[in-house]
mmCIF file of N, CA and C in Angstrom:
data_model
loop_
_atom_site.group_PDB
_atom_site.id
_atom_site.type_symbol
_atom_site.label_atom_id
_atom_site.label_comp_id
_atom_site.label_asym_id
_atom_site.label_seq_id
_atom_site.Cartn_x
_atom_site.Cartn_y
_atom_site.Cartn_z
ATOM 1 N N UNK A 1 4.437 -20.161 7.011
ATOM 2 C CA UNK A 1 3.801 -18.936 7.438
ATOM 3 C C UNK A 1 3.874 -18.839 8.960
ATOM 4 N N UNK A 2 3.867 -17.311 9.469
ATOM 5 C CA UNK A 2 4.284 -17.855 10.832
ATOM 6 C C UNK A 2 2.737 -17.733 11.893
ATOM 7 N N UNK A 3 2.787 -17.074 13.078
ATOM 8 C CA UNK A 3 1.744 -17.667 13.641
ATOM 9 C C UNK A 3 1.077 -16.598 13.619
ATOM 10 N N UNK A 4 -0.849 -16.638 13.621
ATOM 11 C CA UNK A 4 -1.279 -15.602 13.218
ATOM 12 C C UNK A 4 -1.201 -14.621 14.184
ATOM 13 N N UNK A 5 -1.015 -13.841 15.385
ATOM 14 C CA UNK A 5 -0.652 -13.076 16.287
ATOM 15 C C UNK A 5 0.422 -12.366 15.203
ATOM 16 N N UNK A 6 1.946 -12.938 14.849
ATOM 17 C CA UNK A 6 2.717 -12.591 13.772
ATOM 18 C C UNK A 6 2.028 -12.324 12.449
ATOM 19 N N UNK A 7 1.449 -12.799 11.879
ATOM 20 C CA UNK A 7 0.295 -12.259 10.799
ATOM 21 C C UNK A 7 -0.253 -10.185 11.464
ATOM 22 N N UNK A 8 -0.721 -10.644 12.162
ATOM 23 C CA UNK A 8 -1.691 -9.581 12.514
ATOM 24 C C UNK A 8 -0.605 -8.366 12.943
ATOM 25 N N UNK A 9 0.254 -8.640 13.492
ATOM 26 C CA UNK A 9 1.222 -7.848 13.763
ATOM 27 C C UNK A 9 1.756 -6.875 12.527
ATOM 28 N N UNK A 10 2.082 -7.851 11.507
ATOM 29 C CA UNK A 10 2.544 -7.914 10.211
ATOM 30 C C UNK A 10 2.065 -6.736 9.271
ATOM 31 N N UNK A 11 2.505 -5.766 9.060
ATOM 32 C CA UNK A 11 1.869 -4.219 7.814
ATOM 33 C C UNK A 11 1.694 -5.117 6.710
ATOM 34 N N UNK A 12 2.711 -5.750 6.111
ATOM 35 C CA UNK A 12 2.991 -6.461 4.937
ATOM 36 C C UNK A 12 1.579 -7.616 4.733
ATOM 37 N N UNK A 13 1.012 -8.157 5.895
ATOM 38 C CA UNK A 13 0.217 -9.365 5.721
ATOM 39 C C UNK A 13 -1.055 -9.007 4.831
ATOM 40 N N UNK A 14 -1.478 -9.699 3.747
ATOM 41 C CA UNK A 14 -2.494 -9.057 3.029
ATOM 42 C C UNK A 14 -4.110 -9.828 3.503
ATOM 43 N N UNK A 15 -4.514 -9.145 4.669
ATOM 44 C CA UNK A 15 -5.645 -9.330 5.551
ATOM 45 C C UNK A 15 -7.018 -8.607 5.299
ATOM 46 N N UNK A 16 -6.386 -8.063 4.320
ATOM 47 C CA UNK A 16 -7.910 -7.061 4.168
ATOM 48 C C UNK A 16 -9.056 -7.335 2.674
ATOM 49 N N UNK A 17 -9.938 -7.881 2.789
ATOM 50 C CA UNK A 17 -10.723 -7.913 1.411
ATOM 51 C C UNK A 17 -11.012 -6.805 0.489
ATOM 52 N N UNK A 18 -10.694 -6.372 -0.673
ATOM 53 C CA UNK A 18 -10.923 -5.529 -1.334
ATOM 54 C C UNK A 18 -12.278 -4.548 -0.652
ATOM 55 N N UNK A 19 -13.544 -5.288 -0.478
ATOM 56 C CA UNK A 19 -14.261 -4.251 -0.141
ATOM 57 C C UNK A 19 -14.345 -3.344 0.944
ATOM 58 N N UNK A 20 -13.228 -4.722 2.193
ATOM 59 C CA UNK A 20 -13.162 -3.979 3.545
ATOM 60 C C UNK A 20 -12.077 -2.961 3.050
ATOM 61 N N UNK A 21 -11.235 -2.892 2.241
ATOM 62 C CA UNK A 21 -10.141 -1.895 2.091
ATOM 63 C C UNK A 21 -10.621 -0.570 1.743
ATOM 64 N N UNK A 22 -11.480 -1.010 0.884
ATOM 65 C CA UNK A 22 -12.443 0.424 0.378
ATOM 66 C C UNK A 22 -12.945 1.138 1.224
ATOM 67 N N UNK A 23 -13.875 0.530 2.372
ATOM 68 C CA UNK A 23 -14.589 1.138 3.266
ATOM 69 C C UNK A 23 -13.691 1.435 4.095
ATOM 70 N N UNK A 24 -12.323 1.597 4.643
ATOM 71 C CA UNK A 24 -11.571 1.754 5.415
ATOM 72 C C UNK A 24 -10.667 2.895 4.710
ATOM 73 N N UNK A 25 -10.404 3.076 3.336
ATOM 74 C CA UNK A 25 -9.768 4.070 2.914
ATOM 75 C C UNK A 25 -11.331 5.211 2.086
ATOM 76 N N UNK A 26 -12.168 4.878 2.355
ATOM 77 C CA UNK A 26 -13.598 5.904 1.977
ATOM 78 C C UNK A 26 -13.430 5.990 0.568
ATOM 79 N N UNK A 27 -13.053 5.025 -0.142
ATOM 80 C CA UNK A 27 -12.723 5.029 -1.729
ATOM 81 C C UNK A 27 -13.849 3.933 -2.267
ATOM 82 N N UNK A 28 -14.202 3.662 -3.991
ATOM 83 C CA UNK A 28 -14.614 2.672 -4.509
ATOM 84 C C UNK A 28 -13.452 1.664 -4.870
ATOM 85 N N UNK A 29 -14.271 0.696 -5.166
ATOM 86 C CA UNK A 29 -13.547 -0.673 -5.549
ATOM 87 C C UNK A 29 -12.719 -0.241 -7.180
ATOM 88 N N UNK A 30 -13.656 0.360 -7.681
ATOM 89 C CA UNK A 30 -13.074 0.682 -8.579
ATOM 90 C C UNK A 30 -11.545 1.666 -8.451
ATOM 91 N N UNK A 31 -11.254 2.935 -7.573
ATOM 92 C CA UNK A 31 -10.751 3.227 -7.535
ATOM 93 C C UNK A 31 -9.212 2.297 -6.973
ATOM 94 N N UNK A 32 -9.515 1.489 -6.158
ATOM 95 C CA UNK A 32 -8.491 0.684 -6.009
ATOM 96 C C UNK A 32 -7.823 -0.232 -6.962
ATOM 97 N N UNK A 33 -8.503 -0.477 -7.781
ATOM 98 C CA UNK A 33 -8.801 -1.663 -9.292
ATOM 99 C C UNK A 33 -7.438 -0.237 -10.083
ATOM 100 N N UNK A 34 -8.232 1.120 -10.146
ATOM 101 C CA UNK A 34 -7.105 1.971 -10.725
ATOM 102 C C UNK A 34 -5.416 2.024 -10.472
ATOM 103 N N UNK A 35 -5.520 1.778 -8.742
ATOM 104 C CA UNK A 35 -4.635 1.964 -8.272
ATOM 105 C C UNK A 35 -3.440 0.768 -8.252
ATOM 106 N N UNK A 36 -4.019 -0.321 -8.924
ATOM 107 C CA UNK A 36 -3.167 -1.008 -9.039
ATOM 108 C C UNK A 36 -2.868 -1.320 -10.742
ATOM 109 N N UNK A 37 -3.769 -1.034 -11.926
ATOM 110 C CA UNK A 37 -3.153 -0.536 -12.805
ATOM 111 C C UNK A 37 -2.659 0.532 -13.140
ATOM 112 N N UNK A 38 -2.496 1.380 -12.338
ATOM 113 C CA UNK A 38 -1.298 2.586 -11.791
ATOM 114 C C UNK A 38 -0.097 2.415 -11.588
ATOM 115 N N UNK A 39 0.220 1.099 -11.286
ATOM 116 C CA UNK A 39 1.710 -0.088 -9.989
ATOM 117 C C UNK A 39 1.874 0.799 -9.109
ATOM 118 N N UNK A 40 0.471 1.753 -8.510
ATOM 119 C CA UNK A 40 0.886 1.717 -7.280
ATOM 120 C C UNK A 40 0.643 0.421 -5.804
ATOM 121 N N UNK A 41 -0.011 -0.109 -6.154
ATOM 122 C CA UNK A 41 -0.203 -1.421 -5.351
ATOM 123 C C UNK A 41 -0.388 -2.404 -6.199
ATOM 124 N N UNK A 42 0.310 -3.331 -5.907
ATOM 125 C CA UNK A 42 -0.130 -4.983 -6.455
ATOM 126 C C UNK A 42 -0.764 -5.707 -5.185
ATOM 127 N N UNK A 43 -1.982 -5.689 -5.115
ATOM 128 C CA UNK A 43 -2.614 -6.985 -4.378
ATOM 129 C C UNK A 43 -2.296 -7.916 -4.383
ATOM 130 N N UNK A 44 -1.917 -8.589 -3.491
ATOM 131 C CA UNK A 44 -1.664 -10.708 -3.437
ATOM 132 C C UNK A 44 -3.405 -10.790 -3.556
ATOM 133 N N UNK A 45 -3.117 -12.102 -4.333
ATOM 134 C CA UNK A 45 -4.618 -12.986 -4.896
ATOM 135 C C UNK A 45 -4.849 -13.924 -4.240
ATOM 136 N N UNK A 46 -5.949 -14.359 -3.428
ATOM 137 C CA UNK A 46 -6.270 -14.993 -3.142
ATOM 138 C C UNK A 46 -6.453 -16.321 -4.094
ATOM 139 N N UNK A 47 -5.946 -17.926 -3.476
ATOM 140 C CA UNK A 47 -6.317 -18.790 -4.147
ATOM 141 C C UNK A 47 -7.588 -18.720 -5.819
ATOM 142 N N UNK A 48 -8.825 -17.902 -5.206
ATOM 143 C CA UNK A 48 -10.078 -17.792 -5.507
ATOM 144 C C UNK A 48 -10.004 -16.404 -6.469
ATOM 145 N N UNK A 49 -8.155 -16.031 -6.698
ATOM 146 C CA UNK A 49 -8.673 -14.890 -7.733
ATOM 147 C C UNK A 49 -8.626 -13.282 -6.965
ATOM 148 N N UNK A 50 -9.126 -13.334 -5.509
ATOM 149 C CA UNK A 50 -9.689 -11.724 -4.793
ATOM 150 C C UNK A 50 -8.243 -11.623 -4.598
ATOM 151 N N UNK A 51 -8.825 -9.994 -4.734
ATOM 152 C CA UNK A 51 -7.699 -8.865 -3.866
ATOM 153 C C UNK A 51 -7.564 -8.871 -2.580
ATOM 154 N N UNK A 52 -6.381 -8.911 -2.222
ATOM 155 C CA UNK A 52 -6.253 -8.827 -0.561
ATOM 156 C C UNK A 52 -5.448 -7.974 0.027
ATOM 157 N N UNK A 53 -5.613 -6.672 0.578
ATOM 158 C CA UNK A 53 -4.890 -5.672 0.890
ATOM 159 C C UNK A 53 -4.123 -5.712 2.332
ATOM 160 N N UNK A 54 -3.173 -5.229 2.291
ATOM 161 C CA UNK A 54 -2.224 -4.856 3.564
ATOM 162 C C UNK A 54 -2.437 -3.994 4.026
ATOM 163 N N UNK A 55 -1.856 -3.794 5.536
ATOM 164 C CA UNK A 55 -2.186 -2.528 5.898
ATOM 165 C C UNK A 55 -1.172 -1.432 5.453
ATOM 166 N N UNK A 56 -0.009 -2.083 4.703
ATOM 167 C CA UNK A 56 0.861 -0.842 4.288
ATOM 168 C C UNK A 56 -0.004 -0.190 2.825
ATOM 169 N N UNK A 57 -0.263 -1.293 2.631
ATOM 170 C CA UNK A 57 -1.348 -0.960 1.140
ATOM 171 C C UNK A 57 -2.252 0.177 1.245
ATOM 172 N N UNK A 58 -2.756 -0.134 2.243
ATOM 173 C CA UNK A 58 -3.954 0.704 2.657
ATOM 174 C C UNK A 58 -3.466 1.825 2.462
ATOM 175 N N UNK A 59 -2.186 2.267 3.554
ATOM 176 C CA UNK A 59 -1.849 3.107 3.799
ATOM 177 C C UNK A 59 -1.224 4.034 2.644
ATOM 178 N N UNK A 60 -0.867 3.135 0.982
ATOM 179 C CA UNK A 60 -0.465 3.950 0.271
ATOM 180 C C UNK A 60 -1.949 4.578 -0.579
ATOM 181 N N UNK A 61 -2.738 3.803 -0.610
ATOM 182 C CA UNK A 61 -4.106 4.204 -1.402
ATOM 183 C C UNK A 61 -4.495 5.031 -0.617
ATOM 184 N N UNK A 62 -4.640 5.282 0.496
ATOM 185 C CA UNK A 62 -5.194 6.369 1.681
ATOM 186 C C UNK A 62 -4.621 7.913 0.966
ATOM 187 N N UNK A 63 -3.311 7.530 0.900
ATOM 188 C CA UNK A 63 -2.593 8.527 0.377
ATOM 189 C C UNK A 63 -2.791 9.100 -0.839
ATOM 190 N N UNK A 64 -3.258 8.096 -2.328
ATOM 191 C CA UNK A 64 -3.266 8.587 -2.951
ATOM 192 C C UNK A 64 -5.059 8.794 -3.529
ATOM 193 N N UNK A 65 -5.438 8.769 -2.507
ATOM 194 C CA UNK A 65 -7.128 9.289 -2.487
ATOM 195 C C UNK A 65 -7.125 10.602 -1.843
ATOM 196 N N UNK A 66 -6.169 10.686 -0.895
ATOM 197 C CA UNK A 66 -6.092 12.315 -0.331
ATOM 198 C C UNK A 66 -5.685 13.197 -1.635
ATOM 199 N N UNK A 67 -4.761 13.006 -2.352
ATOM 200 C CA UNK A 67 -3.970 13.570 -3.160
ATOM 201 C C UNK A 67 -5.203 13.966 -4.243
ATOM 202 N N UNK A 68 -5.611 12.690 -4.809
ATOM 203 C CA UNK A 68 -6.868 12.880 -5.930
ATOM 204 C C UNK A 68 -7.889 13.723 -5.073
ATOM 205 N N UNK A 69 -8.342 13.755 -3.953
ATOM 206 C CA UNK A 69 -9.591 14.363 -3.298
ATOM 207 C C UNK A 69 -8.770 16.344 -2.922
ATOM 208 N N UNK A 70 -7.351 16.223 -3.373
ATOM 209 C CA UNK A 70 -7.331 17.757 -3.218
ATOM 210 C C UNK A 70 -6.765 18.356 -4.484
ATOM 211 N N UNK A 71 -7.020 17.213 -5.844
ATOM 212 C CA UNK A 71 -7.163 17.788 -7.580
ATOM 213 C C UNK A 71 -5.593 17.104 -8.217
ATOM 214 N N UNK A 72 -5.016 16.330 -7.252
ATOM 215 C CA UNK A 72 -4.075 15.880 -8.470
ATOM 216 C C UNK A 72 -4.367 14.528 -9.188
ATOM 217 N N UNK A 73 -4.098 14.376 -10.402
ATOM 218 C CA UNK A 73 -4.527 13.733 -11.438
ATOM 219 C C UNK A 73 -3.691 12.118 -10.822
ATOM 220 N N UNK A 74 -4.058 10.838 -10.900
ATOM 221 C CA UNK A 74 -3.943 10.293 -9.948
ATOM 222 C C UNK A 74 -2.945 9.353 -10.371
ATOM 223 N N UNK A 75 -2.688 9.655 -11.964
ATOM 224 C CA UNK A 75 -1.309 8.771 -12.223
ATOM 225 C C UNK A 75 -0.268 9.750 -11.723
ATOM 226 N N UNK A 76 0.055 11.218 -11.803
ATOM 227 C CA UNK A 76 0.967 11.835 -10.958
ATOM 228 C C UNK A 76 0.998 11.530 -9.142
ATOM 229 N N UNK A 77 -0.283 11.524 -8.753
ATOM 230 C CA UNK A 77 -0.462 11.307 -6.992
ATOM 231 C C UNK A 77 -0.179 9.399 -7.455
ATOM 232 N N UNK A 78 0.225 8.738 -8.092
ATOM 233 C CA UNK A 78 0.810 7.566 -8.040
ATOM 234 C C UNK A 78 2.193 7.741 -8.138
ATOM 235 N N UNK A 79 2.800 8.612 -8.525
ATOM 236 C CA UNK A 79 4.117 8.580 -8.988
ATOM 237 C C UNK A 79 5.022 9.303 -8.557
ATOM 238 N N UNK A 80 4.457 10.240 -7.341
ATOM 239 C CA UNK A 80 4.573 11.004 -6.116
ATOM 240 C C UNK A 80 5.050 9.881 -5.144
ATOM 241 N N UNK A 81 3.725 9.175 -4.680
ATOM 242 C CA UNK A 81 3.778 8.376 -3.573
ATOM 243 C C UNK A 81 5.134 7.349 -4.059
ATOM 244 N N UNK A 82 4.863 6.737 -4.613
ATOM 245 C CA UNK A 82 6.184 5.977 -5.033
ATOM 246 C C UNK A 82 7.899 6.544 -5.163
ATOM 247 N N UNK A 83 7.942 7.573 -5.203
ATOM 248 C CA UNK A 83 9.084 8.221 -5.249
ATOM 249 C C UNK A 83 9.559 8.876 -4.012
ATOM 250 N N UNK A 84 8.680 9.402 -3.545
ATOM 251 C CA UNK A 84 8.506 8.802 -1.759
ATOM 252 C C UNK A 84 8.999 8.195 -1.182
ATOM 253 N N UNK A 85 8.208 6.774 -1.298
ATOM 254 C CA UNK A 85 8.340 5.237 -1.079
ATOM 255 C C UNK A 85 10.212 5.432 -1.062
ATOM 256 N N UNK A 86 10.292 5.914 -2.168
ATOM 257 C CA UNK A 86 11.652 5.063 -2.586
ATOM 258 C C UNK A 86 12.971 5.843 -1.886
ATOM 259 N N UNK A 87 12.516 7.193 -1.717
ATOM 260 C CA UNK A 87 13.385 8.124 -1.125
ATOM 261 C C UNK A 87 13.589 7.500 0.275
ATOM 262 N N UNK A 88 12.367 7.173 0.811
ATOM 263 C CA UNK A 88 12.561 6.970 2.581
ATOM 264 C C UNK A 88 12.978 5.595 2.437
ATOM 265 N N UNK A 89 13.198 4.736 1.652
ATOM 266 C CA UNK A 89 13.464 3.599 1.847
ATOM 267 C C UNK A 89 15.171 4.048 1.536
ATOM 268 N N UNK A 90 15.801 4.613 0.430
ATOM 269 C CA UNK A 90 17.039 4.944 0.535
ATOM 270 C C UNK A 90 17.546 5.678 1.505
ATOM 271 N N UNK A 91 17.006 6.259 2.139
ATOM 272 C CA UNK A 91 16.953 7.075 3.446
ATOM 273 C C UNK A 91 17.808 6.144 4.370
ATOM 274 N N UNK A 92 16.889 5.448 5.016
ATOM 275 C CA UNK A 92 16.779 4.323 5.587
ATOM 276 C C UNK A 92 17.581 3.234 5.506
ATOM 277 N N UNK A 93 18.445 3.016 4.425
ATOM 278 C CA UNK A 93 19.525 2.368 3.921
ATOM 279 C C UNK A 93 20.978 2.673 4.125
ATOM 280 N N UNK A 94 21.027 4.131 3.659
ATOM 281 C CA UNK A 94 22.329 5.288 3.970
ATOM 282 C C UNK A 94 22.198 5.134 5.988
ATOM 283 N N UNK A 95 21.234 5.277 6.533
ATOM 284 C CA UNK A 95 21.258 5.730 7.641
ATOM 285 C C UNK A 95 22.068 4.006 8.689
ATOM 286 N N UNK A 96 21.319 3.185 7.946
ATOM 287 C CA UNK A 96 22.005 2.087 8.036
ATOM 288 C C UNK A 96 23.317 1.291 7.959
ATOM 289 N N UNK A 97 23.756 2.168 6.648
ATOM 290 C CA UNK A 97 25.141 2.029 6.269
ATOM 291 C C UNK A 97 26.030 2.855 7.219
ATOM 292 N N UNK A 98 25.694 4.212 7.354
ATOM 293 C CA UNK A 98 26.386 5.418 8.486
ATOM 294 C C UNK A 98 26.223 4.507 9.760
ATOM 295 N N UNK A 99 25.537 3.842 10.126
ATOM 296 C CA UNK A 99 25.277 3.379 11.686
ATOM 297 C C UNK A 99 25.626 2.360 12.146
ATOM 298 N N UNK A 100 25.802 1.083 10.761
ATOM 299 C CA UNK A 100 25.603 -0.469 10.882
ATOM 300 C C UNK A 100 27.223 -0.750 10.940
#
């Protein structure tokens, strides 16, 4: 693992405790618990079992609490965000290939 400065730096690093994630995206625990039998997030587990969120994590549940908080049904605002996800990541690939 590398050094925590690199941790903290890190979107990917899963630094956040389920409840701090909640209070940081204004959601319940439960709703996050949804969101990952959704596959829109898989939490890394702590040794002890807990959820531990990223900040990219965050950033997709943020998203799909906006979506549910303006009426879409939240396995579609899961399946939105992910297709998304996947567009800008192919995006991002092509643009790579054209450039690299």
């Amino acid at each position: 693992m590398g050094q925590p400065d690199d941790m903290l730096d890190d979107e990917y690093y899963p630094a956040y405790t389920m409840g701090r994630a909640a209070e940081i995206i204004g959601c319940s625990q439960d709703f996050l618990r949804r969101l990952g039998d959704a596959k829109l997030i898989d939490p890394y587990r702590s040794v002890g079992g807990h959820r531990r969120y990223s900040r990219y994590q965050i950033r997709l549940a943020a998203r799909a609490r906006e979506m549910c908080d303006q009426g879409t049904d939240m396995t579609a605002a899961c399946r939105i965000i992910i297709l998304e996800d996947q567009l800008e990541e192919a995006l991002r690939r092509n643009e790579h290939h054209q450039h690299g």
